[in-house]
PDB file of N, CA and C in Angstrom:
ATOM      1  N   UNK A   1     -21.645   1.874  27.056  1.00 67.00           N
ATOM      2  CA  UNK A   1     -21.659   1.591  25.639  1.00 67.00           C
ATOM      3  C   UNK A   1     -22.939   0.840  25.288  1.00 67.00           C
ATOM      4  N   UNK A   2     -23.173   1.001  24.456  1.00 77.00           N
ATOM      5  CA  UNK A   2     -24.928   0.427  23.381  1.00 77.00           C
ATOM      6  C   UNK A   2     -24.009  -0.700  22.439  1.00 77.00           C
ATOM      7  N   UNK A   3     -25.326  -1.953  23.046  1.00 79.00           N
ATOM      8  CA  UNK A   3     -24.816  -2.939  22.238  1.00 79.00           C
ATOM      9  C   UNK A   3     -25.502  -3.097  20.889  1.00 79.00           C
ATOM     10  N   UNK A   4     -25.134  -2.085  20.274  1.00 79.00           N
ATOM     11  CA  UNK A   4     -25.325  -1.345  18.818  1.00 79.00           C
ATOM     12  C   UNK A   4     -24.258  -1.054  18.341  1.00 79.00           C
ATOM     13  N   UNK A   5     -23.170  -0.883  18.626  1.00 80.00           N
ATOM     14  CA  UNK A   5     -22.529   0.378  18.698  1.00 80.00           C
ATOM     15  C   UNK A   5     -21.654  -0.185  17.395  1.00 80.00           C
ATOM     16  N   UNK A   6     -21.735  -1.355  17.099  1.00 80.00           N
ATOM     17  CA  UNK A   6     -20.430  -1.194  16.155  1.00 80.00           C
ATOM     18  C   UNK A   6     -21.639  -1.800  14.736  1.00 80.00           C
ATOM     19  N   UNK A   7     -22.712  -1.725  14.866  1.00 79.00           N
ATOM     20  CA  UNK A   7     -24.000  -2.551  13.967  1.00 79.00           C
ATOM     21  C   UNK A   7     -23.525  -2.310  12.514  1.00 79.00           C
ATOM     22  N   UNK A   8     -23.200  -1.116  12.180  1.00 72.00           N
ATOM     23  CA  UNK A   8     -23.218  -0.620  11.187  1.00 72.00           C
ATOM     24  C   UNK A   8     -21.852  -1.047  10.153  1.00 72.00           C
ATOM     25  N   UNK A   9     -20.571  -1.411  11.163  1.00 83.00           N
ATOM     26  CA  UNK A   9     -19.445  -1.813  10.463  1.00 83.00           C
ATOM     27  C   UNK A   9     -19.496  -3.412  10.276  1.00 83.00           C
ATOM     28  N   UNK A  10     -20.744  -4.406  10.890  1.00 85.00           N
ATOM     29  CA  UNK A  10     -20.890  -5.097  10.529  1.00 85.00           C
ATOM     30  C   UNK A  10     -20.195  -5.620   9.007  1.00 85.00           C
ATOM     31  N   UNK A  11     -21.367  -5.031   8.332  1.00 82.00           N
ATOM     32  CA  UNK A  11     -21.989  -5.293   6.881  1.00 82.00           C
ATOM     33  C   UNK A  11     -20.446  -4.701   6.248  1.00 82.00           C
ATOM     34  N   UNK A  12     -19.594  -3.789   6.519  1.00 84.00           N
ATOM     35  CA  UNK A  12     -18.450  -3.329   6.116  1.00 84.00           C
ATOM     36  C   UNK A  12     -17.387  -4.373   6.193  1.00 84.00           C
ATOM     37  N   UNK A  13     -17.286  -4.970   7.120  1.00 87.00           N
ATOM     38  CA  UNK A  13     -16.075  -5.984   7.099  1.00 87.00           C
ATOM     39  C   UNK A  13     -16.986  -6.941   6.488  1.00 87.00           C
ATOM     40  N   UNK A  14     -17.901  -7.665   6.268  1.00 85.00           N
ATOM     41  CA  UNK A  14     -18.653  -8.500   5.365  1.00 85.00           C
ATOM     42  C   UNK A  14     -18.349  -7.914   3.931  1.00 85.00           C
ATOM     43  N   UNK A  15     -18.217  -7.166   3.501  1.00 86.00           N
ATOM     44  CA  UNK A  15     -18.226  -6.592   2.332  1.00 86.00           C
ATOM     45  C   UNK A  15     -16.871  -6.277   2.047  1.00 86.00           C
ATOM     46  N   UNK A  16     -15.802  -6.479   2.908  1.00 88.00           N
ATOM     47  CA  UNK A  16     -14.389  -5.951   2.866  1.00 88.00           C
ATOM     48  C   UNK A  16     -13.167  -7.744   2.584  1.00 88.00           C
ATOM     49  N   UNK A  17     -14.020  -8.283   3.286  1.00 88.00           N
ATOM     50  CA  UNK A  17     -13.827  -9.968   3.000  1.00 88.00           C
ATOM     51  C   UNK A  17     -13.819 -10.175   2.098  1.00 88.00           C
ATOM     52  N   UNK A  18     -15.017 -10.179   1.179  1.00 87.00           N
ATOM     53  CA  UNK A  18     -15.261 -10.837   0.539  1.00 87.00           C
ATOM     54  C   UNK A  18     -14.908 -10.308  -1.159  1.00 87.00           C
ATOM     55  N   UNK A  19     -15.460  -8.576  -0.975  1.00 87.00           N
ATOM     56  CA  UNK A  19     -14.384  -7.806  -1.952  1.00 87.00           C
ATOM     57  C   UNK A  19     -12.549  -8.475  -2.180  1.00 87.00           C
ATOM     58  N   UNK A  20     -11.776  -8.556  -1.018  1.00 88.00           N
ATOM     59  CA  UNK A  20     -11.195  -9.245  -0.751  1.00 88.00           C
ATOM     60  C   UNK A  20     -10.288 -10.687  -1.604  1.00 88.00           C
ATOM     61  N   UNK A  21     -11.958 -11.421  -1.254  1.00 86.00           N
ATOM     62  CA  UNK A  21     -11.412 -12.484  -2.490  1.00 86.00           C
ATOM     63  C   UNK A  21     -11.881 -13.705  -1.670  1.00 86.00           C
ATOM     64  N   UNK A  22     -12.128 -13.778  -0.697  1.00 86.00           N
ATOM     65  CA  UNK A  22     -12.463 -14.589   0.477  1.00 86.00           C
ATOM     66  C   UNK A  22     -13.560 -15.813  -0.125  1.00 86.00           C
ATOM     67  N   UNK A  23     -13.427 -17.151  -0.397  1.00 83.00           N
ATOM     68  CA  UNK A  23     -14.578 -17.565  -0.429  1.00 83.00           C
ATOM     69  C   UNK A  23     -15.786 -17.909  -0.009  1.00 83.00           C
ATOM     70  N   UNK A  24     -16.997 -18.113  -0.017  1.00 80.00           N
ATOM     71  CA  UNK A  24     -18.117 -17.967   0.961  1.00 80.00           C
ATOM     72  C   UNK A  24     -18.403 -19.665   1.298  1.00 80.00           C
ATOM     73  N   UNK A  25     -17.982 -20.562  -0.159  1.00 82.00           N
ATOM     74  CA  UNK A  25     -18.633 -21.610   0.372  1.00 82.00           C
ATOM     75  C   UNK A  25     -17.230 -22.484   0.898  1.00 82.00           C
ATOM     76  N   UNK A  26     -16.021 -21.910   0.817  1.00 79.00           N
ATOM     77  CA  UNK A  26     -14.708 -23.449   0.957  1.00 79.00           C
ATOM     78  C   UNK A  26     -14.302 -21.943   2.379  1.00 79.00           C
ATOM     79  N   UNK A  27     -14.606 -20.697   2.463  1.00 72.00           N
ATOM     80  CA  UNK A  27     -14.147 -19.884   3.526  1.00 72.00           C
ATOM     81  C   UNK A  27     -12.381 -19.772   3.317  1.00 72.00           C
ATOM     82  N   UNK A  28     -11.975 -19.890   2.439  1.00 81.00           N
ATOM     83  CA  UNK A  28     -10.267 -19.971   1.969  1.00 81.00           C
ATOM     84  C   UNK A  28     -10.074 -18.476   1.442  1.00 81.00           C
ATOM     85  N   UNK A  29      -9.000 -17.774   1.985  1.00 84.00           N
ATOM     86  CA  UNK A  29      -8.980 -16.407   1.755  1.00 84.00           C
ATOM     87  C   UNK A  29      -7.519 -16.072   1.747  1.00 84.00           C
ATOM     88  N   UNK A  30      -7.010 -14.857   1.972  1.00 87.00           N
ATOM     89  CA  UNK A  30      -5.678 -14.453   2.126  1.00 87.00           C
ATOM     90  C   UNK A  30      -5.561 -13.211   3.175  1.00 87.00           C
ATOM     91  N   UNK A  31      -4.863 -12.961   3.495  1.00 90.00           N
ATOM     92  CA  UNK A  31      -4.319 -11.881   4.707  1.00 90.00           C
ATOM     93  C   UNK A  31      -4.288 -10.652   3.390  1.00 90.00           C
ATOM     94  N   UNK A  32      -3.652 -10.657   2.531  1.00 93.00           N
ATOM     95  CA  UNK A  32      -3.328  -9.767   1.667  1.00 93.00           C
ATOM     96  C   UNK A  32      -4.871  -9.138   0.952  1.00 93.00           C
ATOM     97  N   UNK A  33      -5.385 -10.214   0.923  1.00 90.00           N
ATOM     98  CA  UNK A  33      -6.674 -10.081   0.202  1.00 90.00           C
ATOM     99  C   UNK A  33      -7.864  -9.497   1.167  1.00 90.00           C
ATOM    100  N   UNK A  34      -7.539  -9.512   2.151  1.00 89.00           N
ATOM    101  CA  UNK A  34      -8.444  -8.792   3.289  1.00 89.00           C
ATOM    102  C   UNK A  34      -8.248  -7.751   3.066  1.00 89.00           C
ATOM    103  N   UNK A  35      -6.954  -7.545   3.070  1.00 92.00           N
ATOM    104  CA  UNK A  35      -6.281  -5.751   3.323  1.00 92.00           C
ATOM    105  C   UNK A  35      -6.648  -4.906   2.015  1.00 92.00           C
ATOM    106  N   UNK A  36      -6.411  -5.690   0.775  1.00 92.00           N
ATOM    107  CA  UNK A  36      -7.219  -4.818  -0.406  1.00 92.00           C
ATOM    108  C   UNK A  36      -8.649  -4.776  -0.324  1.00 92.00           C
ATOM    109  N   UNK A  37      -9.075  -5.848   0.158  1.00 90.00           N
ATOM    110  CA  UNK A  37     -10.544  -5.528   0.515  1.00 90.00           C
ATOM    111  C   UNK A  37     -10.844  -4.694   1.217  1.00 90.00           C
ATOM    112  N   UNK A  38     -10.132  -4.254   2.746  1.00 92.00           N
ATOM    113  CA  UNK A  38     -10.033  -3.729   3.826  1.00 92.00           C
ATOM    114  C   UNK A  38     -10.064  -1.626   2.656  1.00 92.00           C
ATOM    115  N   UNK A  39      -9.142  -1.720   2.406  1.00 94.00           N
ATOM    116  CA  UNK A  39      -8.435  -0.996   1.687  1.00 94.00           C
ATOM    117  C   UNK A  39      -9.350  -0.037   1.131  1.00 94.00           C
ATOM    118  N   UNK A  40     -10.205  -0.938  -0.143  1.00 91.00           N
ATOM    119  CA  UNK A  40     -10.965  -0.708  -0.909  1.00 91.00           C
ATOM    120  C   UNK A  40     -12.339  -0.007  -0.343  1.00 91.00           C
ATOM    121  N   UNK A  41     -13.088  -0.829   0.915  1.00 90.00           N
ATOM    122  CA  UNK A  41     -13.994  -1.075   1.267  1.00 90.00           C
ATOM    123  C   UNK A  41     -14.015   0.756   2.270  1.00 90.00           C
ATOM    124  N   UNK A  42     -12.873   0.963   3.425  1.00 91.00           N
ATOM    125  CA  UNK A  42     -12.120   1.965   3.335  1.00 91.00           C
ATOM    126  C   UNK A  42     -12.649   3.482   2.441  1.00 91.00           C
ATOM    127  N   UNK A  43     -11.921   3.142   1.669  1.00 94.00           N
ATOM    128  CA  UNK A  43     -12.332   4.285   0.470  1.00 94.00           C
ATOM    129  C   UNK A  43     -13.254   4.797  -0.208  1.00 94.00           C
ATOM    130  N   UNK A  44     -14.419   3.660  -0.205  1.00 91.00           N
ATOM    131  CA  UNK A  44     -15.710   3.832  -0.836  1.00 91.00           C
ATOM    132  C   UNK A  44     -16.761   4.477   0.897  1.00 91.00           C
ATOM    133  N   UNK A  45     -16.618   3.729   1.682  1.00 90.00           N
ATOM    134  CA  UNK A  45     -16.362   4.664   3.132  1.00 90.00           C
ATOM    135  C   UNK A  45     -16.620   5.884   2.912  1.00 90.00           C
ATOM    136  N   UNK A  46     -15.364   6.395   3.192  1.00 95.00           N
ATOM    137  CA  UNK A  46     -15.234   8.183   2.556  1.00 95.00           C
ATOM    138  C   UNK A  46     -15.522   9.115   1.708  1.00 95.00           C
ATOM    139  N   UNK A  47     -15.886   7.931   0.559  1.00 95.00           N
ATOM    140  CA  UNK A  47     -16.420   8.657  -0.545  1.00 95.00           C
ATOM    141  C   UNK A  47     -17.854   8.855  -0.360  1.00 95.00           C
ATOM    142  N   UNK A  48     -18.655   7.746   0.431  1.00 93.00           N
ATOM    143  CA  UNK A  48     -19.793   7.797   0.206  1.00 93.00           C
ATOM    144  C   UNK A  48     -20.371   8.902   1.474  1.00 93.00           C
ATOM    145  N   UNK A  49     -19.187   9.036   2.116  1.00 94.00           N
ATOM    146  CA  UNK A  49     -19.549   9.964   3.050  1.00 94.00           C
ATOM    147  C   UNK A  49     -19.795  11.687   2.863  1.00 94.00           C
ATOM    148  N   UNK A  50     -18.571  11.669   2.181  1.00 97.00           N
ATOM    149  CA  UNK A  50     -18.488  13.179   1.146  1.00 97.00           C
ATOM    150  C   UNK A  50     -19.284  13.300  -0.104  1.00 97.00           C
ATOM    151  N   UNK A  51     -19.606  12.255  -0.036  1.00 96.00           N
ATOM    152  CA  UNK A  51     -21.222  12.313  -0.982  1.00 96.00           C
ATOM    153  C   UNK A  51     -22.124  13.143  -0.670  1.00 96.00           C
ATOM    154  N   UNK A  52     -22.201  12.726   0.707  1.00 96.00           N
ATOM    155  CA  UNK A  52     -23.681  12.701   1.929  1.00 96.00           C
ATOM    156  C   UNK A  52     -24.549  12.224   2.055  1.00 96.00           C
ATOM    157  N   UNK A  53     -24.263  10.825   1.703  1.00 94.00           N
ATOM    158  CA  UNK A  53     -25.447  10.251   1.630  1.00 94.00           C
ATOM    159  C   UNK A  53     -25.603   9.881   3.049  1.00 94.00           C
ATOM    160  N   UNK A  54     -26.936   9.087   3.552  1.00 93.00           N
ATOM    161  CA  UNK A  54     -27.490   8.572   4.946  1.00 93.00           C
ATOM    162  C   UNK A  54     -26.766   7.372   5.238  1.00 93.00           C
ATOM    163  N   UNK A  55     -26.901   6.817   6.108  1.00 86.00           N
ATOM    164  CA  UNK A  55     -26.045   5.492   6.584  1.00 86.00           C
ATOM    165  C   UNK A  55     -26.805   4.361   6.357  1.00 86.00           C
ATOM    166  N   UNK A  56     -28.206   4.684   6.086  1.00 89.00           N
ATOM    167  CA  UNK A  56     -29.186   4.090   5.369  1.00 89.00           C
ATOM    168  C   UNK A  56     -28.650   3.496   4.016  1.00 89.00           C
ATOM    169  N   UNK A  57     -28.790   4.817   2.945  1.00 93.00           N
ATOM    170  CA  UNK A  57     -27.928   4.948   1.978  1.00 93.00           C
ATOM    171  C   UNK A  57     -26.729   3.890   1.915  1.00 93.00           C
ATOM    172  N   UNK A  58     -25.721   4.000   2.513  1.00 89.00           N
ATOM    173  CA  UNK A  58     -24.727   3.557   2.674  1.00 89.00           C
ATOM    174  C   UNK A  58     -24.649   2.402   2.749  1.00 89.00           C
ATOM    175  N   UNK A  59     -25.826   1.589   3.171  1.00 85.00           N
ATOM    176  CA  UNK A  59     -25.392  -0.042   3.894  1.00 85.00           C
ATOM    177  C   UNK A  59     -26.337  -0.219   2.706  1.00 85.00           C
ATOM    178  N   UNK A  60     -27.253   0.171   2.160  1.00 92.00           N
ATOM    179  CA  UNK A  60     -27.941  -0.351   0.452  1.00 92.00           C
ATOM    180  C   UNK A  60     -27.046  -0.423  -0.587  1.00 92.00           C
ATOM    181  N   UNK A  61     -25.537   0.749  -0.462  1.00 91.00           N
ATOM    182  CA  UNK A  61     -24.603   0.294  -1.529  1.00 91.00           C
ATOM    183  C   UNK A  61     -23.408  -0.845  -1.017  1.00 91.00           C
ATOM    184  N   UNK A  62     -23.654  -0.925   0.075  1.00 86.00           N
ATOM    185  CA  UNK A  62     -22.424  -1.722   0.952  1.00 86.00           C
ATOM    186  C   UNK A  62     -22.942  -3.323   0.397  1.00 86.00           C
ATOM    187  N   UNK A  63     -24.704  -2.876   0.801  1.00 87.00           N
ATOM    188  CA  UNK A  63     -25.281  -4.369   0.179  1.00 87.00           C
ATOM    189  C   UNK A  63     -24.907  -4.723  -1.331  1.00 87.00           C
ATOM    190  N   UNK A  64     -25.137  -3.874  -1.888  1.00 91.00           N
ATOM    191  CA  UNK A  64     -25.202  -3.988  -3.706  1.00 91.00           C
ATOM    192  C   UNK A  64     -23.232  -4.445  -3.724  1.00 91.00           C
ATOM    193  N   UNK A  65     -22.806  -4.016  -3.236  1.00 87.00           N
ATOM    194  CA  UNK A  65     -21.208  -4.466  -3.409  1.00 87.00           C
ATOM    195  C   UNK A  65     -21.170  -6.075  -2.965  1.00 87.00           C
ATOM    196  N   UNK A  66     -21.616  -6.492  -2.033  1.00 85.00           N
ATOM    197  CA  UNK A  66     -21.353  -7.397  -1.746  1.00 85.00           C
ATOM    198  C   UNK A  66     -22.299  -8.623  -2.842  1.00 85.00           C
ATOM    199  N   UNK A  67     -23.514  -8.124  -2.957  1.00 89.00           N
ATOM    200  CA  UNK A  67     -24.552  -9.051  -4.068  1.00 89.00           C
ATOM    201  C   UNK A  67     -23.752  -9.431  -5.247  1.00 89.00           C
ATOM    202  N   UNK A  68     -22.915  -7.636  -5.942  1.00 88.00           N
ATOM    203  CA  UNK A  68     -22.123  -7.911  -6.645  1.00 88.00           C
ATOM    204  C   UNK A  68     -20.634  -8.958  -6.882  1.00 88.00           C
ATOM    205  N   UNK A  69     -20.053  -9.317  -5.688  1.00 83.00           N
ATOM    206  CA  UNK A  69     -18.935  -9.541  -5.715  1.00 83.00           C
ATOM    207  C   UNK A  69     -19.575 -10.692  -5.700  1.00 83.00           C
ATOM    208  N   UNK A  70     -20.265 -11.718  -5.158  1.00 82.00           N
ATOM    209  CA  UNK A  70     -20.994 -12.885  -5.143  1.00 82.00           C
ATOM    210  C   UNK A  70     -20.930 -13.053  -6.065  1.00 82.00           C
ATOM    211  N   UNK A  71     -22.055 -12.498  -6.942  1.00 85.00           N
ATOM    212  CA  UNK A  71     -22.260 -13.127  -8.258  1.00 85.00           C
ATOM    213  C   UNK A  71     -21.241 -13.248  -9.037  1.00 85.00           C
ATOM    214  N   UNK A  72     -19.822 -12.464  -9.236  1.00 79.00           N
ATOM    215  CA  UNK A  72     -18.378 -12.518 -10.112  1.00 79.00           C
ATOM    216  C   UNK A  72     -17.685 -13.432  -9.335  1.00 79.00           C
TER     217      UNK A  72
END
């Protein structure tokens, strides 16, 4: 195995947290709130896959989700 191998789902569970509801600066979250994050994060996944976009692609909107959820 390549210690790469999971690089890319990184930024996905970062973005699935925090979609979530998770806070960044007190870190106080919910089990429930993971899983809609989880959920959510999931779905946009698949979609962006049947898009076709690149994985490139993918982690620039994974980023923009997460910039977004910050700032709200």
């Amino acid at each position: 195995a390549k210690y790469t191998l999971g690089e890319t789902d990184l930024m996905t569970v970062i973005a699935a947290v925090i979609v979530g509801g998770t806070l960044l600066n007190g870190g106080k979250g919910s089990i429930v709130g993971a899983l809609v994050g989880s959920l959510m994060m999931g779905m946009l996944n698949n979609g962006l896959i049947l898009m076709g976009l690149s994985v490139s692609d993918q982690m620039i909107v994974r980023g923009l989700i997460i910039l977004t959820a910050v700032a709200v």
